[in-house]
XYZ file of C-alpha atoms in Angstrom:
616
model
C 161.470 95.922 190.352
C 161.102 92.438 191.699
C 161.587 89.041 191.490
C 158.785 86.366 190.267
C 159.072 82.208 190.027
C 156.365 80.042 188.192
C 155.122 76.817 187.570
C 152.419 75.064 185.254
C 151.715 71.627 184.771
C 150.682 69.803 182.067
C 148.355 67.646 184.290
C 147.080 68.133 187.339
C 148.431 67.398 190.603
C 152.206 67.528 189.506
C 153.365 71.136 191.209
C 156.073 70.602 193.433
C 155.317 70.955 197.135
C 155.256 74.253 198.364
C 158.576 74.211 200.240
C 160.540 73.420 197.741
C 158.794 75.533 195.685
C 159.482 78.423 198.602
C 162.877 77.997 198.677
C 163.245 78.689 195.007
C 161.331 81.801 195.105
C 163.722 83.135 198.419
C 166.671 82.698 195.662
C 165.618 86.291 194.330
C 164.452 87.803 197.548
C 167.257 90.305 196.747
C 165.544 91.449 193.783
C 162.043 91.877 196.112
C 162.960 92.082 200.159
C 159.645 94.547 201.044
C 157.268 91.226 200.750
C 156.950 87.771 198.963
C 153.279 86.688 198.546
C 152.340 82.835 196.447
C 148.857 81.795 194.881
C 148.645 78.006 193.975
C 146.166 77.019 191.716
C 144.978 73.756 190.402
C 148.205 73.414 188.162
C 149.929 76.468 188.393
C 151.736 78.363 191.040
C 153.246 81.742 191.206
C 155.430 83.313 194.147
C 157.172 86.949 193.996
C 158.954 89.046 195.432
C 158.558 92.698 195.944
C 160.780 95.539 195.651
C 158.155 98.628 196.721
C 158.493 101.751 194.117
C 154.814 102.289 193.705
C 151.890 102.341 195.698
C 153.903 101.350 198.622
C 150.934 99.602 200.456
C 149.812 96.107 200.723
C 147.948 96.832 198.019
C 150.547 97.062 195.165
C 151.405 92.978 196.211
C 151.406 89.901 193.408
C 150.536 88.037 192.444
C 147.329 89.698 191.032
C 144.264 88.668 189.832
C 142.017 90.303 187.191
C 138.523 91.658 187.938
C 137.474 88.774 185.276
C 139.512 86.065 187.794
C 140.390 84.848 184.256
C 143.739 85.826 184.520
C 146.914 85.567 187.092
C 149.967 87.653 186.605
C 153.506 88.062 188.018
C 155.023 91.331 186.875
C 158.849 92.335 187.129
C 159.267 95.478 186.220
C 157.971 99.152 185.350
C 155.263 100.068 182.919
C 155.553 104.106 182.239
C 152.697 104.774 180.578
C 150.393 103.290 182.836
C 148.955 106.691 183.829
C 147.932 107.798 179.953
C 146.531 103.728 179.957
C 144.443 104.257 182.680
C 142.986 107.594 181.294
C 142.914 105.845 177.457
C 140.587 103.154 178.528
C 138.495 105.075 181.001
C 139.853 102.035 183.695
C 137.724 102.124 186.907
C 137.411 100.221 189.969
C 141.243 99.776 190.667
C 142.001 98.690 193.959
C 145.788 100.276 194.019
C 147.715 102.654 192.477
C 150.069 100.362 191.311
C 151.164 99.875 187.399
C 150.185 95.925 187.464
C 146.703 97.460 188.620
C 146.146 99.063 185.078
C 147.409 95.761 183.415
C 145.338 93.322 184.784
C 142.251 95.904 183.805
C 143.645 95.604 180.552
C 144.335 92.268 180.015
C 140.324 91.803 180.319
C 139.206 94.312 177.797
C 141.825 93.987 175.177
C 143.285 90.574 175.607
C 146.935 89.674 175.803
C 148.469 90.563 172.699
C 147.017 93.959 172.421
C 147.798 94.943 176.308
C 151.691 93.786 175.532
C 151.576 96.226 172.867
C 149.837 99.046 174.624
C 152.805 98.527 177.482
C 155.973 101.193 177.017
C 158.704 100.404 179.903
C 160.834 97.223 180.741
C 159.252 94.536 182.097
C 158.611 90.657 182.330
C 155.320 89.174 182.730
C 153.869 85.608 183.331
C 150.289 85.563 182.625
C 148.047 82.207 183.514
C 144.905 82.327 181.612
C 142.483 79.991 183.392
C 139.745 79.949 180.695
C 141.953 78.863 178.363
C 144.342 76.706 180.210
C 147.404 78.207 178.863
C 150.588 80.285 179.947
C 152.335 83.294 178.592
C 155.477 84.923 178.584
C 156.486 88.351 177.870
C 159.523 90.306 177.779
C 160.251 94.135 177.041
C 161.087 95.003 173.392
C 165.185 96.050 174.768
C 165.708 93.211 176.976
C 166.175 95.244 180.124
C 164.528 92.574 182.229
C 164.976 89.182 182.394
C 162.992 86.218 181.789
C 164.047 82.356 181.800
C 161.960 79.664 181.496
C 162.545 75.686 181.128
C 160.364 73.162 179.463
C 160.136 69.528 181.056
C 157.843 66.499 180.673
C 155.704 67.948 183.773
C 155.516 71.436 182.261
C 157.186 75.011 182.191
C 159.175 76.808 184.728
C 159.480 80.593 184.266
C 161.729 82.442 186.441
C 163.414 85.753 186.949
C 167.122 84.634 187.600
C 168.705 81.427 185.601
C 169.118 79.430 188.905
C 165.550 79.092 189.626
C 164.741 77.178 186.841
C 167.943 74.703 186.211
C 167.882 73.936 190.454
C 164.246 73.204 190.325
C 163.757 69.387 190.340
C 162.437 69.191 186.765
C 165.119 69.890 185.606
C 168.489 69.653 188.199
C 169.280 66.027 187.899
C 169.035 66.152 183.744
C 171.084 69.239 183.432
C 173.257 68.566 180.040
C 175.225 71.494 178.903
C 174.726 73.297 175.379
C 178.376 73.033 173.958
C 178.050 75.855 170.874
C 176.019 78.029 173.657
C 178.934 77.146 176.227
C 181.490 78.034 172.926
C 179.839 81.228 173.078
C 179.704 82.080 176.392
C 183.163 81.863 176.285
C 182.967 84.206 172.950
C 180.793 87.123 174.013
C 180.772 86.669 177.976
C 177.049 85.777 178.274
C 174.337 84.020 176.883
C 172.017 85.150 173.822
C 168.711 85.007 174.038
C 166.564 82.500 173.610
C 169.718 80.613 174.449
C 171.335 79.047 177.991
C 173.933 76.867 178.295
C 171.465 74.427 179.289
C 169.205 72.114 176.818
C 165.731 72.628 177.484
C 166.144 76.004 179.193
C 165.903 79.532 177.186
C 165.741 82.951 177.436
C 162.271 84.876 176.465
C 163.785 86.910 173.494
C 163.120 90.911 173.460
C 159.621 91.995 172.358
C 158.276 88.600 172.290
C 155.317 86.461 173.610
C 155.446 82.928 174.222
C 152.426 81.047 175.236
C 151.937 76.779 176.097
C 148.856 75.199 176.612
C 148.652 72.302 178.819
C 149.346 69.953 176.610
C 153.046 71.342 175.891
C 152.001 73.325 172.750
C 153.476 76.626 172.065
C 153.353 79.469 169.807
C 155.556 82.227 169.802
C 154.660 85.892 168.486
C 157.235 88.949 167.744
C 154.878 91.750 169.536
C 157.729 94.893 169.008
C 160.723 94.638 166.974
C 162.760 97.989 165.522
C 164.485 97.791 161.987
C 165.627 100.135 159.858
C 163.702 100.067 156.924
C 162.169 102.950 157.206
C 164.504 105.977 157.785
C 162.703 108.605 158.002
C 165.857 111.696 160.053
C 168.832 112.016 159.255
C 171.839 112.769 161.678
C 172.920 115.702 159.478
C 169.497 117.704 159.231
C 169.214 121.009 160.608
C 166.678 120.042 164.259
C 167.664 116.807 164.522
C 168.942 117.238 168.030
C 165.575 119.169 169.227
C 163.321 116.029 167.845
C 165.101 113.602 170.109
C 166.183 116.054 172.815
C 161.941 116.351 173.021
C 161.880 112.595 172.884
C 164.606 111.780 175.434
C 162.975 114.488 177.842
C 159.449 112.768 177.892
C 161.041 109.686 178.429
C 163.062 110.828 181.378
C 159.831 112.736 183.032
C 158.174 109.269 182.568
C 160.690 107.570 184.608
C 160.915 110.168 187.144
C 157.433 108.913 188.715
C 158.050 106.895 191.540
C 156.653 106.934 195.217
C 160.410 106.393 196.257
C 163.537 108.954 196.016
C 165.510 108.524 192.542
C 169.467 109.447 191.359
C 171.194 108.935 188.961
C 174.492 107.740 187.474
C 176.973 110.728 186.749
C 180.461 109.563 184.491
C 182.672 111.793 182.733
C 180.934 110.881 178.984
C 178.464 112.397 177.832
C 175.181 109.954 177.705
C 174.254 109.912 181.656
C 175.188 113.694 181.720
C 172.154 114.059 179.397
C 170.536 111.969 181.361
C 170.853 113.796 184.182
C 170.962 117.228 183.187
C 167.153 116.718 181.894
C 166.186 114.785 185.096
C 167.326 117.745 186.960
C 165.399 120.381 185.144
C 162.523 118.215 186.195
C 163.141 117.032 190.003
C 165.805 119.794 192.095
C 166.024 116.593 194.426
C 167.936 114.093 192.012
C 171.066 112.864 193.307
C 174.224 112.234 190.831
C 176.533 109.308 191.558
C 179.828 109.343 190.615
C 182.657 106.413 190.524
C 186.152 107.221 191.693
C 188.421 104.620 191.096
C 192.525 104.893 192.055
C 193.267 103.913 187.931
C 193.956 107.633 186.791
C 193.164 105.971 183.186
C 189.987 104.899 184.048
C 188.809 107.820 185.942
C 185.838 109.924 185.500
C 185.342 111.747 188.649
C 186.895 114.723 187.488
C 185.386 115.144 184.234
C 181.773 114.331 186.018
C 182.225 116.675 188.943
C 182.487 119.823 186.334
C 178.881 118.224 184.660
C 177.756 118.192 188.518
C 179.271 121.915 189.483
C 177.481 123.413 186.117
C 174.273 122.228 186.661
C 174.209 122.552 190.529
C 172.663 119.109 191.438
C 173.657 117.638 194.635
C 176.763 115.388 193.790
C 178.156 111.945 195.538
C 181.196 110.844 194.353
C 181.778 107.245 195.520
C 185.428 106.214 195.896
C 185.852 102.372 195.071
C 189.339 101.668 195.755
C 191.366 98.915 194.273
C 191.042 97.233 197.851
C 187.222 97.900 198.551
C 185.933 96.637 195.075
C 188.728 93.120 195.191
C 186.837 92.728 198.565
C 183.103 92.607 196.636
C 183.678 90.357 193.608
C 182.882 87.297 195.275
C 179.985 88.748 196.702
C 179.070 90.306 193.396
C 179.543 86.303 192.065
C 176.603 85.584 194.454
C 173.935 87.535 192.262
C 175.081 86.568 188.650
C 173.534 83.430 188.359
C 174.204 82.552 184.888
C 177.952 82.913 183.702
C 178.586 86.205 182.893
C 181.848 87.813 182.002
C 182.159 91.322 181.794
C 184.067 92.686 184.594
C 182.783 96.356 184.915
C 179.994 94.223 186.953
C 182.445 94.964 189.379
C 181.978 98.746 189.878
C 178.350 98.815 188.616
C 177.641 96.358 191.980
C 180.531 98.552 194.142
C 178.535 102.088 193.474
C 174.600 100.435 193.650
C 175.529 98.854 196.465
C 176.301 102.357 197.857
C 173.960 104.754 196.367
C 170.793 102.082 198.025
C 171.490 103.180 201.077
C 169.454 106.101 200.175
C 168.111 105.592 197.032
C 165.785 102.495 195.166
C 166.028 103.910 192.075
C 168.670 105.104 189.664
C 168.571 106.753 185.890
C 171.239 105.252 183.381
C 173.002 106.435 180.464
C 172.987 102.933 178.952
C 171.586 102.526 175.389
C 173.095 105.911 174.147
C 176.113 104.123 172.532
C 173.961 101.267 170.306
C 171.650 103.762 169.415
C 173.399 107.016 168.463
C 176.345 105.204 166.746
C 179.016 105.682 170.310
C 181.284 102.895 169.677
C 184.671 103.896 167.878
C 184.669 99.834 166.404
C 182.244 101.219 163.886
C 183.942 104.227 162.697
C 187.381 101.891 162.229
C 184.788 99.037 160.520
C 183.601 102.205 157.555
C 187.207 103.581 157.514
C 188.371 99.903 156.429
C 184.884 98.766 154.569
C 187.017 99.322 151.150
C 189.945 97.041 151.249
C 186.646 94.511 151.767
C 185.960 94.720 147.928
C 189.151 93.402 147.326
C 189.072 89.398 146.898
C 190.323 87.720 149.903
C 193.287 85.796 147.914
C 194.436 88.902 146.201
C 193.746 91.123 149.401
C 196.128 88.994 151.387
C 199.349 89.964 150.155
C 198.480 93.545 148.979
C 197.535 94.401 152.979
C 200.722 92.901 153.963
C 202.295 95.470 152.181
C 200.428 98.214 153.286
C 200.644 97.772 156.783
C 204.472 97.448 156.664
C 204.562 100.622 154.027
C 201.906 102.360 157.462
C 199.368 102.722 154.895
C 197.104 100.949 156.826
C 197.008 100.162 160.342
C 194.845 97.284 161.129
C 195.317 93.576 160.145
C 191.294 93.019 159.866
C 191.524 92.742 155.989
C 194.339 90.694 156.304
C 192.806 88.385 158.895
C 189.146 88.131 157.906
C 187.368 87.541 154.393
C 184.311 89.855 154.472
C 183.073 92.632 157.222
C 180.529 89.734 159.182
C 183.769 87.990 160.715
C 185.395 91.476 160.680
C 182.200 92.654 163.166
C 182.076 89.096 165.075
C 185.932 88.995 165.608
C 185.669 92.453 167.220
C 183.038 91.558 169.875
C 184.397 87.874 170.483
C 186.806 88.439 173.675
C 188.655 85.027 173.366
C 189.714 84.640 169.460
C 187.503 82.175 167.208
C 190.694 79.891 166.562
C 191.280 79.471 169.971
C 187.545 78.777 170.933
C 187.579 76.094 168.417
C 190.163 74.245 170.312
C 188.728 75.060 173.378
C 185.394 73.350 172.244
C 185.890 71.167 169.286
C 182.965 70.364 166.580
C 181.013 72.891 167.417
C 179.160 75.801 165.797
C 177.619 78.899 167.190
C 173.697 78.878 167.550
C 171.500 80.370 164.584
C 170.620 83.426 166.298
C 173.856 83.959 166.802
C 174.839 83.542 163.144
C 171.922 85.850 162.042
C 172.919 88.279 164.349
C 176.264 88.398 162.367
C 174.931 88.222 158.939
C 174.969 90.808 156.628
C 175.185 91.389 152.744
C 178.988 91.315 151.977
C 178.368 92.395 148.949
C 177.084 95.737 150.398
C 179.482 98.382 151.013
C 177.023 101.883 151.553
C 178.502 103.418 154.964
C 174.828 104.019 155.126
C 173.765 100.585 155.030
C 176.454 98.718 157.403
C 176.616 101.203 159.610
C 172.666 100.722 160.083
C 173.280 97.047 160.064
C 175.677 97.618 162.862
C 173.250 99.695 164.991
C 171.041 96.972 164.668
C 173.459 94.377 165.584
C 174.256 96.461 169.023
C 171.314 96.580 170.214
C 170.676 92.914 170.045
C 173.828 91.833 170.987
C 176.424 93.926 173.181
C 173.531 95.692 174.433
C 171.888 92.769 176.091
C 175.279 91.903 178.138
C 175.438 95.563 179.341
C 171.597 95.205 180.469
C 172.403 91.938 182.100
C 175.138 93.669 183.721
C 173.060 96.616 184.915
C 170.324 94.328 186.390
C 171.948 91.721 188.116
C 174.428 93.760 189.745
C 171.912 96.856 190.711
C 169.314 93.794 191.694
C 171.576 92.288 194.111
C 171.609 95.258 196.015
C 167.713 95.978 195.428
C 168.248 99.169 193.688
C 165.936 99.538 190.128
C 167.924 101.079 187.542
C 165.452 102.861 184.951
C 166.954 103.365 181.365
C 165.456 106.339 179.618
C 167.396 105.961 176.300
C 165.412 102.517 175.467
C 162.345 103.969 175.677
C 159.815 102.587 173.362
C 159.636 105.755 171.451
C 163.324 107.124 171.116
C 164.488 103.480 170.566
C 161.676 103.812 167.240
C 163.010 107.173 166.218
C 166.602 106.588 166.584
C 166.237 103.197 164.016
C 164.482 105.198 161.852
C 167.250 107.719 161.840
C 170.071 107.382 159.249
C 173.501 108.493 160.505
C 175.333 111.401 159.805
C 178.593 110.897 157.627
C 180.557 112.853 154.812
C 184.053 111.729 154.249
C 184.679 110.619 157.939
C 181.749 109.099 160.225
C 181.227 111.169 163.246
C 180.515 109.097 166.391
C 177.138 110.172 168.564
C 176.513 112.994 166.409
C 172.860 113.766 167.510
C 174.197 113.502 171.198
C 176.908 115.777 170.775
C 174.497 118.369 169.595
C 172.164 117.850 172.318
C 175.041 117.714 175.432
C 176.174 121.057 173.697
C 172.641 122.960 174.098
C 172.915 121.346 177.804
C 176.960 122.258 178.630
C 179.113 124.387 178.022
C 181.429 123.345 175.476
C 184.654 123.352 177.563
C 183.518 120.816 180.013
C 182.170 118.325 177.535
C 184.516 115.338 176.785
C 184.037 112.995 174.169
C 186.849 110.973 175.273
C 185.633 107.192 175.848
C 186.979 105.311 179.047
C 184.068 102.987 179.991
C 183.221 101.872 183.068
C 186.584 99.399 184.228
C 189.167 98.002 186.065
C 192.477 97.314 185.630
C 191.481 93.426 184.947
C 195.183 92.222 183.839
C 197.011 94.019 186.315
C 194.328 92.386 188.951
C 194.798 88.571 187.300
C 197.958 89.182 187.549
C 198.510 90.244 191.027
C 195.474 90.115 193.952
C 192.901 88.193 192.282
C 196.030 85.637 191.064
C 196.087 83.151 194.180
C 192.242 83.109 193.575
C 192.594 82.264 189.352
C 194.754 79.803 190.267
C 192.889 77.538 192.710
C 189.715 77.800 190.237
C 191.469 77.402 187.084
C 194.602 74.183 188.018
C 193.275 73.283 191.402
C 189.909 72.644 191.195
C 187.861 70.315 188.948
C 187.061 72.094 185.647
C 182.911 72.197 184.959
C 181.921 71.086 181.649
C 185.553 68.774 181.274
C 182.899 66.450 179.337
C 183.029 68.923 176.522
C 185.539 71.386 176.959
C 189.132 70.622 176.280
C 190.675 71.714 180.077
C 193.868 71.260 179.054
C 194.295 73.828 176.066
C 191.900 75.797 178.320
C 194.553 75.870 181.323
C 197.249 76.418 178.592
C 195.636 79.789 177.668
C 195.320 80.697 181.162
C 198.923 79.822 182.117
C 200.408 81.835 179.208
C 198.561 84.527 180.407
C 200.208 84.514 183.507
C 203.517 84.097 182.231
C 202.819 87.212 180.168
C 203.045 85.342 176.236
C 199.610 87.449 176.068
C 197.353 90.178 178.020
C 193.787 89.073 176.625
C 192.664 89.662 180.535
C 189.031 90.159 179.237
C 188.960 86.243 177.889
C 191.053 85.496 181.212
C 188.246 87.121 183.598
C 185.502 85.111 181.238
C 187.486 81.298 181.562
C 187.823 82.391 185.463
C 184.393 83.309 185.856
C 182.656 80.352 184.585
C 184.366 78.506 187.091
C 182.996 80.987 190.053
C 179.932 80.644 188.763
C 179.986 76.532 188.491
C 180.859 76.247 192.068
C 178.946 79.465 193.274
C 175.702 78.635 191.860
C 175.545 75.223 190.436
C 178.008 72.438 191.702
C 176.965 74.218 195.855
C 174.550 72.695 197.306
């Protein structure tokens, strides 16, 4: 896991000079301290920087050249299956034992395209291709790692973190913000992909190859994307659980090798208890990690320390006090460089920061939820699908008198004319009304807007509730992963996700879920936990990894929300409208609402403005 910066020019003798360019690249030294090696070419440079996890020698360095010397890579990332590549292809000659070693071999006997699709793991790759003058980049098919990149007059800038590309010169004096990507920052809490906040810098979406030649012309290729066209299981068969249990276990051995000591996360749920139940089967020396936090709500330690006792693996329970993890956010701040506001960043930083100081590399649970239908949103959404059929202007006044009469208990039929806004108002943390205030004439992007679209006129359980899988993964699911790598990054720590493996991500989309009269949440991974725990210590209870955010704005973080939010120049007052903005935020204080999620999102776009961007 490691940290890579880029440049290529559209004509020679326009790369910046190499200081500049140096002090870029020491930006994400966190994500690489063991070394930081740079190659400049004609017009192109790379620089990266190395966390060590294989082939721990001077060897396993980048950037790397292919035995061609036709092609120059930077590689963030892990590629599992390098081993069965290297055997597949008969590859001799390497000069490490390194992952990157097998792709460069690969990239000259198959070519680009076909080595991206060989590739199972999370990764992002910047590949210069001398003989053809061009650049390409790559991102894994989940979006586990990330990959920005920024297109000027002089050429493109590819990056691993956001503030390497809009604080290189191209770009930092003609930074103009993206007001519907800035509408839906505020929204979701982060930005989708290929989307910034800034014009003329994006995201590398997941599963896809971009390449530019040097005279600025691109093409852009899907290389894996997962659908559910094809279903193929069904969550009610009789086996289900051993087909993925098999699947989920091969994945987990794969991400076991590593020349460095792994853990693993340990909550009270059950997806990381799978997780590491099967890692323990295979390694006796995994070490589970396990939050404690003072909020007897929010704590798992209990419920994770019977998971630990049962299957004997050496347990850490890591007790992040109210006091201790108020005392890291601003430090946490430091390694987000793009907005981002989802506040269980705050523990996921508190217990990597901890478990590094004997460990580079973690196992997550993360993934389970999107992909084995987790989330109790979707089981209200199929409950409710029905009062959907109902014309909006007739539905009105006939759900007005069923909630009052208790026969139903949600307002969502009420408030929203089909099951898209239903699904978008759900994962929007700051309502749409008040977002159009906050940013006036705006839309959201078209991804965003396909991401959200679905036939209304459909109302199979089957159908949405495979549209909603789908809709996960691409969207929640990328803030979580951003969440997971920038925190676990800034304290150098990989974190290795065996549920978004190439191959269980396939099977579970081509899996239809399992429902009868009621939909039954993580039905395959309730079967599989049970053949791995005994049933009385399993809990399916839900708590998430949190803080208690309101009571926090409210009280020790409230000094702090003030000074960013009324004292201090508000970034982006060009578009934004500060003043209904502030509005929201002082009625939250005075406690006329408790939406602390959008508070922690309005009051962390301003950390991040004068952390990363408005700081010299």
């Amino acid at each position: 896991m490691c940290g890579f910066l880029g440049e290529f020019c559209f004509d020679i003798g326009q790369l910046t000079k190499k200081e500049k360019f140096d002090s870029l690249l020491d930006l994400s030294k966190h994500r690489g301290p063991d070394n930081t090696s740079t190659y400049r070419g004609e017009n192109f440079q790379l620089g990266f920087n190395r966390l060590a996890i294989l082939d721990l020698s001077d060897k396993g360095n980048q950037p790397k050249l292919s035995p061609s010397f036709r092609y120059h890579i930077v590689f963030n990332g892990e590629v599992y299956n390098y081993k069965e590549l290297l055997i597949k292809y008969g590859l001799k000659n390497l000069k490490s034992t390194s992952d990157t070693e097998v792709i460069i071999h690969l990239l000259d006997i198959l070519g680009i395209k076909e080595t991206i699709k060989e590739l199972e793991g999370m990764f992002a790759i910047m590949i210069i291709d001398k003989l053809q003058d061009k650049v390409y980049l790559t991102r894994d098919f989940a979006g586990i790692k990330p990959l920005f990149f920024g297109i000027s007059d002089f050429g493109i800038v590819a990056a691993s973190q956001f503030n390497q590309v809009f604080k290189h010169e191209w770009f930092s004096k003609t930074l103009k913000l993206n007001k519907n990507v800035v509408k839906e920052y505020f929204g979701f809490g982060y930005m989708q992909a290929p989307n910034t906040v800034y014009n003329s810098i994006f995201q590398v979406e997941p599963g896809t190859l971009i390449s530019f030649t040097s005279k600025g012309k691109s093409e852009k290729t899907q290389i894996t994307a997962f659908n559910s066209n094809k279903l193929k299981y069904s969550e009610s068969e009789n086996g289900i659980e051993d087909i993925f249990a098999k699947l989920i276990t091969d994945e987990v051995s794969k991400q076991l090798v590593s020349d460095v000591p792994i853990a693993s996360f340990l909550s009270g749920g059950i997806d990381s208890p799978i997780i590491t139940s099967i890692a323990h089967q295979k390694d006796k020396s995994i070490t589970a990690y396990t939050v404690k936090v003072d909020n007897n709500e929010l704590d798992e330690s209990k419920a994770a320390e019977a998971y630990a006792k049962h299957l004997g693996v050496e347990q850490k329970v890591i007790n992040l006090s109210t006091e201790k993890l108020i005392n890291t956010i601003d430090k946490h701040f430091k390694y987000f460089s793009e907005p981002f506001g989802d506040y269980s960043s705050i523990p996921t930083f508190g217990i990597t920061k901890l478990a590094k100081k004997e460990h580079s590399v973690m196992l997550s649970g993360d993934g389970g939820d999107e992909l084995f239908f987790g989330y109790p949103r979707m089981q209200h959404i199929i409950e409710n699908k029905n009062w959907f059929r109902i014309p909006f202007i007739i539905r009105k006044p006939i759900v007005r008198i069923a909630i009052k009469t208790k026969i139903l208990n949600t307002h969502a039929p009420y408030s929203y004319k089909n099951i898209c806004d239903w699904v978008l108002g759900k994962q929007l943390m700051i309502p749409q009304e008040k977002l159009n205030i906050f940013l006036k004439n705006t839309t959201f992007t078209k991804e965003v807007i396909d991401l959200f679209t679905f036939s209304k006129n459909t109302f199979k359980t089957i159908s949405i509730l495979n549209w909603l899988r789908k809709n996960e993964f691409y969207g929640h699911l990328q803030r979580v992963l951003i969440k997971v790598d920038r925190a676990s990054m800034g304290n150098s720590l990989e974190v290795r996700i065996p549920f978004l493996g190439k191959k269980v991500i396939k099977e579970a989309f081509h899996m239809s879920p399992n429902y009868t009269d009621k939909f039954e949440l993580k039905h395959v991974l309730k079967k599989i936990s049970r053949n791995l725990y005994p049933k009385e210590i399993i809990t399916n209870k839900k708590r998430g990894f949190s803080v208690p955010i309101e009571d926090w704005l409210r009280n020790e973080l409230k000094e702090d929300l003030i000074y960013y939010i009324f004292r201090l120049d508000f970034y982006g007052e060009e578009i934004l409208n500060v003043k209904a903005i502030k509005l929201y935020v002082q009625d939250f204080i005075d406690e006329r609402h408790n939406n602390g999620w959008g508070i922690w999102q309005i009051y962390a776009w301003q950390k991040w403005a004068y952390m990363h961007v408005l700081k010299e």
